Short mmCIF file of C-alpha atoms in Angstrom, two decimals:
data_model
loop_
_atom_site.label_atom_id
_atom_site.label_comp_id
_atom_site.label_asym_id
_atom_site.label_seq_id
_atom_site.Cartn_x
_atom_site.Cartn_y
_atom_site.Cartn_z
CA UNK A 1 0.00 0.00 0.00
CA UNK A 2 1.18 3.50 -0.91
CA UNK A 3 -0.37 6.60 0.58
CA UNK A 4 0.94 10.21 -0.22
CA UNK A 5 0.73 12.95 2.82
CA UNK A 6 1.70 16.68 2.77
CA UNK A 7 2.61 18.71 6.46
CA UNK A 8 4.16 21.57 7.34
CA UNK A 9 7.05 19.71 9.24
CA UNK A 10 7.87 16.12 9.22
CA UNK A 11 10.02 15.03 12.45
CA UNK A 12 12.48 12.05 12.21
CA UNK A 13 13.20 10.68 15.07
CA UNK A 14 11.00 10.70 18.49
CA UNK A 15 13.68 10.87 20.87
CA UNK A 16 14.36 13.59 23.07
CA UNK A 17 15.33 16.14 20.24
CA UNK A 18 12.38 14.73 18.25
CA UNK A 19 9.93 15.33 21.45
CA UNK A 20 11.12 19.00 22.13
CA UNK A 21 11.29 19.91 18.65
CA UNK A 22 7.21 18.51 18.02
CA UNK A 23 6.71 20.76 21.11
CA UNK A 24 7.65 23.93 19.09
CA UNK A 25 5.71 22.47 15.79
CA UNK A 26 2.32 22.23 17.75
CA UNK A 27 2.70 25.59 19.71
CA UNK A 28 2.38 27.71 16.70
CA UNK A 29 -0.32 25.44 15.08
CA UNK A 30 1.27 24.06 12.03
CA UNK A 31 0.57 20.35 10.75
CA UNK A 32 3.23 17.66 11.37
CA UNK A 33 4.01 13.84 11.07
CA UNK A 34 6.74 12.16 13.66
CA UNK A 35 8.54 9.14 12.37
CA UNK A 36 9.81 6.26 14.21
CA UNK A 37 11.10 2.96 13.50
CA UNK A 38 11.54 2.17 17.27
CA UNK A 39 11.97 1.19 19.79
CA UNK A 40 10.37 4.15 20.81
CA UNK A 41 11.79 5.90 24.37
CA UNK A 42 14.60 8.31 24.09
CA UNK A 43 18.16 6.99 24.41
CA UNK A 44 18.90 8.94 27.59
CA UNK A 45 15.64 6.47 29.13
CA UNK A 46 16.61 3.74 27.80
CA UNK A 47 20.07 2.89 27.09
CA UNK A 48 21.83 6.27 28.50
CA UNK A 49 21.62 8.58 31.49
CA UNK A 50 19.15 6.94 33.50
CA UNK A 51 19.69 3.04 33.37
CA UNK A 52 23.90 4.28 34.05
CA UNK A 53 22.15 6.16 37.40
CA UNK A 54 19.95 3.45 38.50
CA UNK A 55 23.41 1.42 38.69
CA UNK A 56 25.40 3.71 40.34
CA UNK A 57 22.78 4.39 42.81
CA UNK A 58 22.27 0.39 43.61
CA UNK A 59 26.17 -0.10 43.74
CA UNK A 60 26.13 3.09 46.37
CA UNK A 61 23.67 1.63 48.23
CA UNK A 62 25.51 -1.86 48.55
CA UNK A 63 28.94 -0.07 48.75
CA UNK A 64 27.64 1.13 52.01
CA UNK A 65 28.10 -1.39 53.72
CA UNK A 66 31.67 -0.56 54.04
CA UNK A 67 31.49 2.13 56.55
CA UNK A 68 28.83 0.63 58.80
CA UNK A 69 32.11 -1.00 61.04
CA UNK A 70 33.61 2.35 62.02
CA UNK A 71 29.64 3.28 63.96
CA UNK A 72 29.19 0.26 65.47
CA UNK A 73 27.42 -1.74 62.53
CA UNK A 74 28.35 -5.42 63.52
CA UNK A 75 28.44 -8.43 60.84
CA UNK A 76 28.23 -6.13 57.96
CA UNK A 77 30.65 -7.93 55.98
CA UNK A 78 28.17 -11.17 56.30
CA UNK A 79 26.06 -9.00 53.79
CA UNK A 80 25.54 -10.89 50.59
CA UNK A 81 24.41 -9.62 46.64
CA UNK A 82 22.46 -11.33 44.15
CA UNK A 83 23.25 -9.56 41.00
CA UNK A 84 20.84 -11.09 39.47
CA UNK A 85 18.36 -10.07 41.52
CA UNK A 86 19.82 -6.38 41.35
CA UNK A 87 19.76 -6.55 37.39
CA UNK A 88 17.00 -7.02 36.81
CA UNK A 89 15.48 -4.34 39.57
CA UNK A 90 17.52 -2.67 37.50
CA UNK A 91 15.66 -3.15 34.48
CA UNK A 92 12.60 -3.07 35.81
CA UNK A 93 13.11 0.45 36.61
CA UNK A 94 15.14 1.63 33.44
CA UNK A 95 11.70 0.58 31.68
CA UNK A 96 9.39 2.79 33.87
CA UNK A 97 11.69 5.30 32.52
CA UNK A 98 11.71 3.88 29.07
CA UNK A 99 7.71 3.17 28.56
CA UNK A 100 6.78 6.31 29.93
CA UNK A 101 9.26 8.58 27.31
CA UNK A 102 7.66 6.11 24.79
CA UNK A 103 4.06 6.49 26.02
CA UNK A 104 4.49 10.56 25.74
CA UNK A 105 5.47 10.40 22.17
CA UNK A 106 2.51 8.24 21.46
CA UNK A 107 0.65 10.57 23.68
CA UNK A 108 1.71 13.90 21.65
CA UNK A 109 1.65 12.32 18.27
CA UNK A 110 -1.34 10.68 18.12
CA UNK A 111 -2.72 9.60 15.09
CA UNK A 112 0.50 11.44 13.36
CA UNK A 113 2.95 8.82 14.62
CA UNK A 114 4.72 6.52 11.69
CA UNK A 115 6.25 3.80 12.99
CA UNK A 116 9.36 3.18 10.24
CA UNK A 117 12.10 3.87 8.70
CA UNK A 118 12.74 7.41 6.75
CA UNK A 119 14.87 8.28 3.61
CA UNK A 120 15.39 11.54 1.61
CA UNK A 121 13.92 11.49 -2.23
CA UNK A 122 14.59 15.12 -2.25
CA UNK A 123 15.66 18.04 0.51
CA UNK A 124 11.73 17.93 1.67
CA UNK A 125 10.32 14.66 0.21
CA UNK A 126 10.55 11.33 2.33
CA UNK A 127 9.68 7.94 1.76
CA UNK A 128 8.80 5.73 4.77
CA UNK A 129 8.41 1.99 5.16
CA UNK A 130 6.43 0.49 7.71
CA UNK A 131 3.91 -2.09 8.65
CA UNK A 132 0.96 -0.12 6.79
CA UNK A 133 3.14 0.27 3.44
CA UNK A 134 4.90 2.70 1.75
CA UNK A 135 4.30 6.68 2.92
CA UNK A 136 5.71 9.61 0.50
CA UNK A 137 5.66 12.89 2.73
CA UNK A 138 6.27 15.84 1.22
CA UNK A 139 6.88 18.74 3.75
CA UNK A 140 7.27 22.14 4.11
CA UNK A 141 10.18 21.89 6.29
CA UNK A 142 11.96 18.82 7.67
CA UNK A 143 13.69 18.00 11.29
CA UNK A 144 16.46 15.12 11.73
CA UNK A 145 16.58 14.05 15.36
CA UNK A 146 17.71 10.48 14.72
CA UNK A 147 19.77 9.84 17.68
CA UNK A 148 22.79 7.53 17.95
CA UNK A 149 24.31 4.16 18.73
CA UNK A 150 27.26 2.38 20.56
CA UNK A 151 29.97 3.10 17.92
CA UNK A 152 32.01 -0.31 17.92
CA UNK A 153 35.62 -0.21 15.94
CA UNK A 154 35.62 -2.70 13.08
CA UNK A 155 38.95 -4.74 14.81
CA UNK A 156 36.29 -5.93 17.66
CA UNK A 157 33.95 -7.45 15.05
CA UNK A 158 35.61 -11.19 15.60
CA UNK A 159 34.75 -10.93 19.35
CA UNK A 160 31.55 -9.64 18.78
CA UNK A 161 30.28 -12.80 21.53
CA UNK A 162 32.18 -11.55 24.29
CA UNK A 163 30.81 -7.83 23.31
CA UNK A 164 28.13 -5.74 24.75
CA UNK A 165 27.53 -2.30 24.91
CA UNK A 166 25.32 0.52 26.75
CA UNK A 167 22.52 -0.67 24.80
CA UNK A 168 22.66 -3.89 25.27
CA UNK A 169 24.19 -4.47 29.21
CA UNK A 170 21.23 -4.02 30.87
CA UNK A 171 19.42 -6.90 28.67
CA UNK A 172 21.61 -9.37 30.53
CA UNK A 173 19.87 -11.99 32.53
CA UNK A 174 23.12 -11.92 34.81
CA UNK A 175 26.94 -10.52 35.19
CA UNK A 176 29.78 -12.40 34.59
CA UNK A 177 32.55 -12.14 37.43
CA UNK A 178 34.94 -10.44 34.82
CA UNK A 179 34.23 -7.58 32.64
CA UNK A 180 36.89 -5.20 30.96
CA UNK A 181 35.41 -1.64 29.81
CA UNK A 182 36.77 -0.35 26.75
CA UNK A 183 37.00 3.29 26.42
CA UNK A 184 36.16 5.97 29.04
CA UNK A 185 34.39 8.83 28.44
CA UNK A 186 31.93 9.56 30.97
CA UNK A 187 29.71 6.71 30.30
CA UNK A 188 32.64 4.15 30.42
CA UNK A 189 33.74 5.78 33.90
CA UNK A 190 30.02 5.73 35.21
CA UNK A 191 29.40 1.62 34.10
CA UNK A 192 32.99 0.90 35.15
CA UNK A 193 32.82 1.79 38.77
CA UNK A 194 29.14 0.87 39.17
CA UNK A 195 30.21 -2.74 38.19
CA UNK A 196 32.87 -2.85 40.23
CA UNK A 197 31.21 -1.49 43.32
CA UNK A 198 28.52 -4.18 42.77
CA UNK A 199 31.09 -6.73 43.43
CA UNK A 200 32.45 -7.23 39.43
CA UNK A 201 36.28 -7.72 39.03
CA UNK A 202 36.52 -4.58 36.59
CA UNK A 203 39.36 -3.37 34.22
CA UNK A 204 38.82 -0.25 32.54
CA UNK A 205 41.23 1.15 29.34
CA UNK A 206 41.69 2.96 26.61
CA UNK A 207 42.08 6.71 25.39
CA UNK A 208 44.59 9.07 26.73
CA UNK A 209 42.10 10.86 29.18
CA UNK A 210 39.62 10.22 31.80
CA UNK A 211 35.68 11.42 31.08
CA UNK A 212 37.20 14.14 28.86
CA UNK A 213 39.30 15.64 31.77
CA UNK A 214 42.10 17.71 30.30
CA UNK A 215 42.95 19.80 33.26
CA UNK A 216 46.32 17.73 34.16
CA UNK A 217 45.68 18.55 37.90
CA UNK A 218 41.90 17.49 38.21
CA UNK A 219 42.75 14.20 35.98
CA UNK A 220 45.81 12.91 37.62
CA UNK A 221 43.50 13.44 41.22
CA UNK A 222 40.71 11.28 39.25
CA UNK A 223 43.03 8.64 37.98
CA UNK A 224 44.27 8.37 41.77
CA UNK A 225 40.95 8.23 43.02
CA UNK A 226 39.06 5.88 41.11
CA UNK A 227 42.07 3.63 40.40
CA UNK A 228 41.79 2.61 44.14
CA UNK A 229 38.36 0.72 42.74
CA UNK A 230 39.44 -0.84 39.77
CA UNK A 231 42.60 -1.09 37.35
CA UNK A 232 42.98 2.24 35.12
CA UNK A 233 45.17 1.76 32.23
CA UNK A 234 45.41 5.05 30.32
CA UNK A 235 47.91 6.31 27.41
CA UNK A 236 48.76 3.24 25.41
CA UNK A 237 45.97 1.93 22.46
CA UNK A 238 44.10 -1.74 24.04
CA UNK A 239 43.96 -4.48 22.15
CA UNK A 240 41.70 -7.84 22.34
CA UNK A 241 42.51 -11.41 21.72
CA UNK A 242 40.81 -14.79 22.65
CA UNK A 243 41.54 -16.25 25.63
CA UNK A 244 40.13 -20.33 26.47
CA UNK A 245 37.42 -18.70 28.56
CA UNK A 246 36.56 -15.57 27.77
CA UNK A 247 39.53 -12.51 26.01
CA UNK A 248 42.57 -11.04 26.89
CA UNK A 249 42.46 -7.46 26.99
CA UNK A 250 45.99 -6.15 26.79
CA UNK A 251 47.35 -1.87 27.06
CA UNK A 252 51.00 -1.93 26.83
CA UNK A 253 52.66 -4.54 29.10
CA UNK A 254 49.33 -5.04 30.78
CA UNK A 255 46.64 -7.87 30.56
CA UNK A 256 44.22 -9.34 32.16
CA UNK A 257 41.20 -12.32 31.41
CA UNK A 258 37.86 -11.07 31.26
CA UNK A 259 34.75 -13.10 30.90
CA UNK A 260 33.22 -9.74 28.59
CA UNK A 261 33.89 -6.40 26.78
CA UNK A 262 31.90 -3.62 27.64
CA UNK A 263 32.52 -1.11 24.57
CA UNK A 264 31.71 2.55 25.61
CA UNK A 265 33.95 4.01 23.00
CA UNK A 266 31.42 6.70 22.15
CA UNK A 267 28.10 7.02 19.71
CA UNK A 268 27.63 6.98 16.10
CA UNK A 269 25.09 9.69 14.63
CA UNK A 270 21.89 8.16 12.72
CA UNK A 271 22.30 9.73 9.70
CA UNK A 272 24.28 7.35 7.36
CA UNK A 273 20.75 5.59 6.40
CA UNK A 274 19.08 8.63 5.35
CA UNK A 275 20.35 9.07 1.85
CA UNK A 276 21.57 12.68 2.60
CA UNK A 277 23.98 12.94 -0.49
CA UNK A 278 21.64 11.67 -3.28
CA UNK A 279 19.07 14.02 -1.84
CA UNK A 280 20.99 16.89 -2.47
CA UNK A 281 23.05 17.90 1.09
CA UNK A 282 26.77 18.90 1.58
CA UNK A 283 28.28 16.32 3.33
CA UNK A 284 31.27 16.96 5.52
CA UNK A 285 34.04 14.54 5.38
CA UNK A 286 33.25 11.75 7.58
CA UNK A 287 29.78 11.84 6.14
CA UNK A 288 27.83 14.04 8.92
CA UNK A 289 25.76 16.73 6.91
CA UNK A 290 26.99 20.14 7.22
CA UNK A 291 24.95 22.64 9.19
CA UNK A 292 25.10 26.00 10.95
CA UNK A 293 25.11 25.66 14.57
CA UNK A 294 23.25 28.71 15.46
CA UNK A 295 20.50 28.06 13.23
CA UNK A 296 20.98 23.77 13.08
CA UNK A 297 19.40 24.45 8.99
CA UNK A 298 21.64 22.26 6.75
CA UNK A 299 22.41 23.96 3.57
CA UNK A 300 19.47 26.93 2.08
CA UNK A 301 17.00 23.65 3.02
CA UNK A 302 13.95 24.34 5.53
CA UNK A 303 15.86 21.22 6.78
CA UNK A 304 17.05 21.02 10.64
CA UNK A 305 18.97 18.63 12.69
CA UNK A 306 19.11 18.27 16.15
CA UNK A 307 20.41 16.12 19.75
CA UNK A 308 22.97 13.55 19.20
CA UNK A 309 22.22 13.53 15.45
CA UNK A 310 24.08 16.55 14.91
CA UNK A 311 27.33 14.85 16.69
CA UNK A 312 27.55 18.79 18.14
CA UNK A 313 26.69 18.11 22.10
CA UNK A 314 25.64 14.74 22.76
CA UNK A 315 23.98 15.43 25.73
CA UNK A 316 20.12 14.93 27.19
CA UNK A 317 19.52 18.69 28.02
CA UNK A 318 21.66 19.41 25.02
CA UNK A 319 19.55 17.51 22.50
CA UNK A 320 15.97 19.18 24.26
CA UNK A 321 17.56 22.65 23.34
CA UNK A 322 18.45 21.88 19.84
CA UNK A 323 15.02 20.09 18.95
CA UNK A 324 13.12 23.30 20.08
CA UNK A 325 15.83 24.98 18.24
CA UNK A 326 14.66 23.23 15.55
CA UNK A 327 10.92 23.39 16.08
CA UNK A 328 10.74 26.71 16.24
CA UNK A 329 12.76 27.44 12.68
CA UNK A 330 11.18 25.12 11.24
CA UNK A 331 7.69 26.45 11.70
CA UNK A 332 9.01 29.43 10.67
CA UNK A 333 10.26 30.67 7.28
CA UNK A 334 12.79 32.59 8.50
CA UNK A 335 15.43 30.66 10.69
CA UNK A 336 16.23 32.68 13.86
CA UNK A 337 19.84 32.19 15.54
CA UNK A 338 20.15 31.22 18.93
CA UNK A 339 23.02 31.08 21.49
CA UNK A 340 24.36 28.39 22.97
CA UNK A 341 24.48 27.73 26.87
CA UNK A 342 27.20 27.38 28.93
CA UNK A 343 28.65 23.99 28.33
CA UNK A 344 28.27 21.51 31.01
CA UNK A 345 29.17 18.03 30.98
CA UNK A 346 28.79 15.53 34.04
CA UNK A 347 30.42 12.29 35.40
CA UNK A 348 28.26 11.23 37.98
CA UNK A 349 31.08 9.11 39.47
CA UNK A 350 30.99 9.73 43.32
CA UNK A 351 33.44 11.83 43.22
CA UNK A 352 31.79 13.57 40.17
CA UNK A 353 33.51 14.83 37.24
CA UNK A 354 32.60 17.89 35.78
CA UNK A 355 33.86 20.35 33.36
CA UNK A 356 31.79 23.76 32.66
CA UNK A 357 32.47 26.53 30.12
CA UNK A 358 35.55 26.79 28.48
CA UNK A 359 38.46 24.08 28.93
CA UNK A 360 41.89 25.15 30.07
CA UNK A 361 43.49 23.64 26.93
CA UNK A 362 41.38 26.75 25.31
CA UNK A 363 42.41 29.20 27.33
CA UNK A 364 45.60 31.26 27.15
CA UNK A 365 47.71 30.97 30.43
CA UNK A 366 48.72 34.49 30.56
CA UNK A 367 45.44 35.56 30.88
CA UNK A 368 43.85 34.07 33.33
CA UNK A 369 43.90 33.28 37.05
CA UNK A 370 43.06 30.12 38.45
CA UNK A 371 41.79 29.21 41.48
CA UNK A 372 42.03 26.02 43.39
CA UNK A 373 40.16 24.76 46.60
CA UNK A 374 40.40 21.00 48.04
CA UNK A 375 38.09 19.12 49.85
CA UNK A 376 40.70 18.28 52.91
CA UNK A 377 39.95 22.29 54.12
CA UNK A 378 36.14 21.59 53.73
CA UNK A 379 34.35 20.39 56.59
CA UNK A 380 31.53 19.14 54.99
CA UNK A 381 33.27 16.99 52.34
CA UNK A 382 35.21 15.43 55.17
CA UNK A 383 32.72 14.48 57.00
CA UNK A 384 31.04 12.86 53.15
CA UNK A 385 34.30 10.93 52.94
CA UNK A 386 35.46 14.00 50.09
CA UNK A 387 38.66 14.89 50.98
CA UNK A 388 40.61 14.28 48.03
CA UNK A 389 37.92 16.30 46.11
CA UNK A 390 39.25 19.10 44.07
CA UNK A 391 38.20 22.37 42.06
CA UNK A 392 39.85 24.70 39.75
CA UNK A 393 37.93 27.91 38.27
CA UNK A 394 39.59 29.86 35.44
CA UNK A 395 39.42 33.63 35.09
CA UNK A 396 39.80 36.67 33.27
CA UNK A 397 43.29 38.16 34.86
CA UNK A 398 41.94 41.18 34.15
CA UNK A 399 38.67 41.46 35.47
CA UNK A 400 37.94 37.79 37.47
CA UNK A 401 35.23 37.39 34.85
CA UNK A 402 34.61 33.32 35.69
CA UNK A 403 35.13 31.43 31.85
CA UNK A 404 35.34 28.13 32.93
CA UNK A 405 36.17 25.33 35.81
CA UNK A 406 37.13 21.68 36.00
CA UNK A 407 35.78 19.55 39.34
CA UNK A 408 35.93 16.04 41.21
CA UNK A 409 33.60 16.05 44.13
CA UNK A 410 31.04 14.54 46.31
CA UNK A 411 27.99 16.22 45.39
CA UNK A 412 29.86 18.00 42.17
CA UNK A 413 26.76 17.77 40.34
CA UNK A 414 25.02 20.95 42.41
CA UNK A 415 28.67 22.91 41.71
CA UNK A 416 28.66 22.20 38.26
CA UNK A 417 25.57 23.83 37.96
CA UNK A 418 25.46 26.64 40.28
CA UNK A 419 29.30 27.13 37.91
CA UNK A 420 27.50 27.17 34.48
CA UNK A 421 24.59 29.58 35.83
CA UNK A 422 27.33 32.03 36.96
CA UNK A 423 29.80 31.74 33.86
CA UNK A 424 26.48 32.33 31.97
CA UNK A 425 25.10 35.42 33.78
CA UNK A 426 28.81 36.91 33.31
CA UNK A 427 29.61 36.87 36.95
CA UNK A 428 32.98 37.44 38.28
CA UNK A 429 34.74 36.12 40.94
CA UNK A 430 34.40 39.14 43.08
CA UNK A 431 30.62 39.17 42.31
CA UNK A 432 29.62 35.50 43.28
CA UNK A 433 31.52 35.80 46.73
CA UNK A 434 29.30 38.28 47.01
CA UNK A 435 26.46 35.74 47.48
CA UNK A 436 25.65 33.86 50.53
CA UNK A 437 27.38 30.70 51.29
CA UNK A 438 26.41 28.22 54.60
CA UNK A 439 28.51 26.35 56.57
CA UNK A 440 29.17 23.51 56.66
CA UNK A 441 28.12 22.93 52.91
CA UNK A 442 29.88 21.44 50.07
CA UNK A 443 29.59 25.00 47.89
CA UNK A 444 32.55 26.30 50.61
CA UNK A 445 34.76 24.83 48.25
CA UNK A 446 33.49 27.07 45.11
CA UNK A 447 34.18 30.13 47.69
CA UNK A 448 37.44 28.89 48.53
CA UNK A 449 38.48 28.61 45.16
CA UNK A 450 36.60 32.23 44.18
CA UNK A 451 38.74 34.05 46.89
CA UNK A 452 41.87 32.33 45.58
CA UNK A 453 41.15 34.65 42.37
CA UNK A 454 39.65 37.37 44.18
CA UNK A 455 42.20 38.31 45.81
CA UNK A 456 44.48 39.26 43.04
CA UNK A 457 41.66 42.25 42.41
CA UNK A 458 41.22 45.53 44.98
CA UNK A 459 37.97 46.69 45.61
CA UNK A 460 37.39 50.44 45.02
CA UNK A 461 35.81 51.33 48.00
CA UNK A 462 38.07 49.21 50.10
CA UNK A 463 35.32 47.09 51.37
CA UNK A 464 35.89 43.49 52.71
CA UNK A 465 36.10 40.55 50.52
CA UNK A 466 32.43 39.07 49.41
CA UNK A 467 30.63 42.14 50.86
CA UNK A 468 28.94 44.90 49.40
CA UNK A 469 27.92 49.05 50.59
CA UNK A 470 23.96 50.37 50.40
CA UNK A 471 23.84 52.45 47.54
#
């Protein structure tokens, strides 16, 4: 069966780019199809942010048990862990997360959800395959929000038995004893240290950094913290080879025998199926369609992409910007340019990683100041077992105008933010210390490191640091 339809907008993809960008599409009224071929629920639900969090928080939980000793807690090391029990809790709660993204896409598509695959004819005409038939959709303006997947190099293919990824981990009835990560970004960190708190023998490699750290003094602190839970083995290229039970996973002089490879050596965008070049788009050289980034229009086309499809900032709250980005142009024929936010990008790692704004390999050292607080001065990190937390901000020499920080703490999450709202609102140092801090609370660190850069600045009126006169 063939059917012909005509919209305003056609949306590909019903992830979270897909979602926010339909958002914009039915706020000013204009006619729409959103096309799927499933499984619906956004990759953060499913396979991403949330399922990576449900671990970590079950491995804190049982991690716990270490500290009961030291207040009185007797026979806590009798304790035991079914991880197959915990798995599939696990996955009983990744798909609460899961079937309820799904059930809102139903929910604001209705009867304009297609459940298939999509392909460019032309810059605005599509041809989809699904269950019904054949649908040509020809469209005033078009948004890409296809999403991503595991991205596996081609020399793993023999091993692909012994191979899982992010997308496929949590589908396992049970966890072998022995599982090797390859590749750690933040995703790679997060799974790493989750398995290994839950009582997996874990070695992690691969890449020349840790969760994108490039601040030397924040990553060599990380390496030192989190290699006291599980083998690190940064700097030299890992290789795989078969082992009688199970692989070898070798970096260097190193190797160990793992029963399983956990890949997490990043995402691939969604686009190579959508015959972009034969429809007319400039390609970029490893295929990815080129786009402006203030606009996300590809080419003169009313044609948009958006979230991880992009490959620009493969993040959750990233990808909801960029599909109402992308809603809102394309109900519009005239493409407005937006800003970008403050980068942000999170390791939820207990100590979490963080690093906002700009990066200190982006920054000139001449020019800026940097101040550094750790957590062994902080009472309230000592008392959250955060002493060997750390925090550098980078400023403006000039004028302590804040452009960027890198962070491992407890609670980092909350300073990463609070961070990215100041950078954003153009605060200095001089100007946040003039907000109110508690004690004992973990922000006493981001004041720490504040009057480390304050300091180097006089105030006008001779006033004490942090405060301010009436007017």
């Amino acid at each position: 069966m063939r059917t012909e339809i005509t919209v305003d907008v056609a949306i590909i993809g019903a992830g979270t780019a897909g979602l926010y960008a339909l958002r914009e599409v039915r706020r000013a009224g204009r006619s729409f199809v959103l096309i799927d071929h499933g499984p619906l629920g956004t990759t953060c639900a499913r396979v991403g942010c949330m399922p990576s969090k449900l671990a970590l928080h079950a491995a804190d939980l049982w991690q716990s048990r270490l500290a009961m000793p030291a207040i009185g807690v007797a026979n806590s090391e009798a304790l035991q862990l079914d991880n197959a029990i915990t798995w599939a809790a696990l996955r009983e709660q990744r798909d609460f997360f899961s079937n309820n993204a799904a059930n809102k896409a139903r929910a604001a598509a209705g009867k304009q959800l297609i459940e298939g695959r999509a392909r460019f004819l032309e810059p605005t005409l599509l041809e989809v395959e699904s269950a019904e038939g054949t649908h040509v959709i020809r469209a005033g303006a078009v948004i890409i929000a296809t999403g991503s997947r595991p991205f596996i190099p081609d020399w793993l293919a023999p091993f692909a038995d012994r191979i899982v990824t992010t997308d496929t981990l949590f589908e396992m009835a049970e966890l072998p004893a022995r599982i090797g990560v390859l590749g750690l970004g933040a995703l790679g960190l997060e799974m790493g240290l989750a398995l290994s708190r839950l009582g997996i023998e874990v070695t992690a490699a691969g890449g020349s950094s840790l969760a994108g750290i490039d601040d030397p003094q924040v990553a060599a602190r990380a390496v030192e913290v989190f290699s006291q839970e599980m083998p690190i083995w940064l700097g030299q290229p890992a290789s795989v080879e078969r082992a009688e039970h199970g692989l070898v996973l070798r970096s260097g002089e190193r190797c160990v025998t793992i029963d399983l490879l956990l890949v997490a050596t990043g995402r691939r965008a969604n686009t190579d199926e959508l015959n972009l070049q034969a429809a007319g788009f400039t390609l970029q050289e490893r295929g990815e369609p080129l786009f402006d980034p203030a606009t996300l229009r590809l080419d003169d086309w009313p044609v948009y992409i958006a979230g991880d499809a992009n490959g620009q900032r493969a993040l959750m709250h990233e990808a909801a910007d960029e599909g109402a980005i992308a809603g809102y142009n394309a109900a519009r024929t005239t493409p407005t340019r937006f800003r970008q936010k403050t980068s942000l990008s999170i390791a939820f790692a207990k100590p979490d990683v963080a690093t906002i704004g700009k990066r200190l390999s982006e920054l000139e050292p001449s020019r800026i100041i940097v101040g550094s607080a750790s957590g062994e001065a902080n009472g309230r990190l000592r008392i959250l077992g955060g002493e060997r937390s750390l925090l550098n901000i980078y400023a403006d020499s000039t004028s302590g105008l804040l452009l960027g920080a890198s962070l491992l703490s407890i609670d980092g999450e909350h300073l990463a933010h609070q961070l990215a709202w100041a950078i954003q609102r153009g605060e200095t140092a001089q100007s946040l210390l003039q907000m109110p801090f508690y004690h004992p609370v973990v922000e006493e660190l981001l004041a720490t490191a504040l009057q480390e850069i304050a300091k180097h600045f006089t105030d006008p009126q001779g006033l004490p640091l942090g405060l301010s006169a009436e007017e």
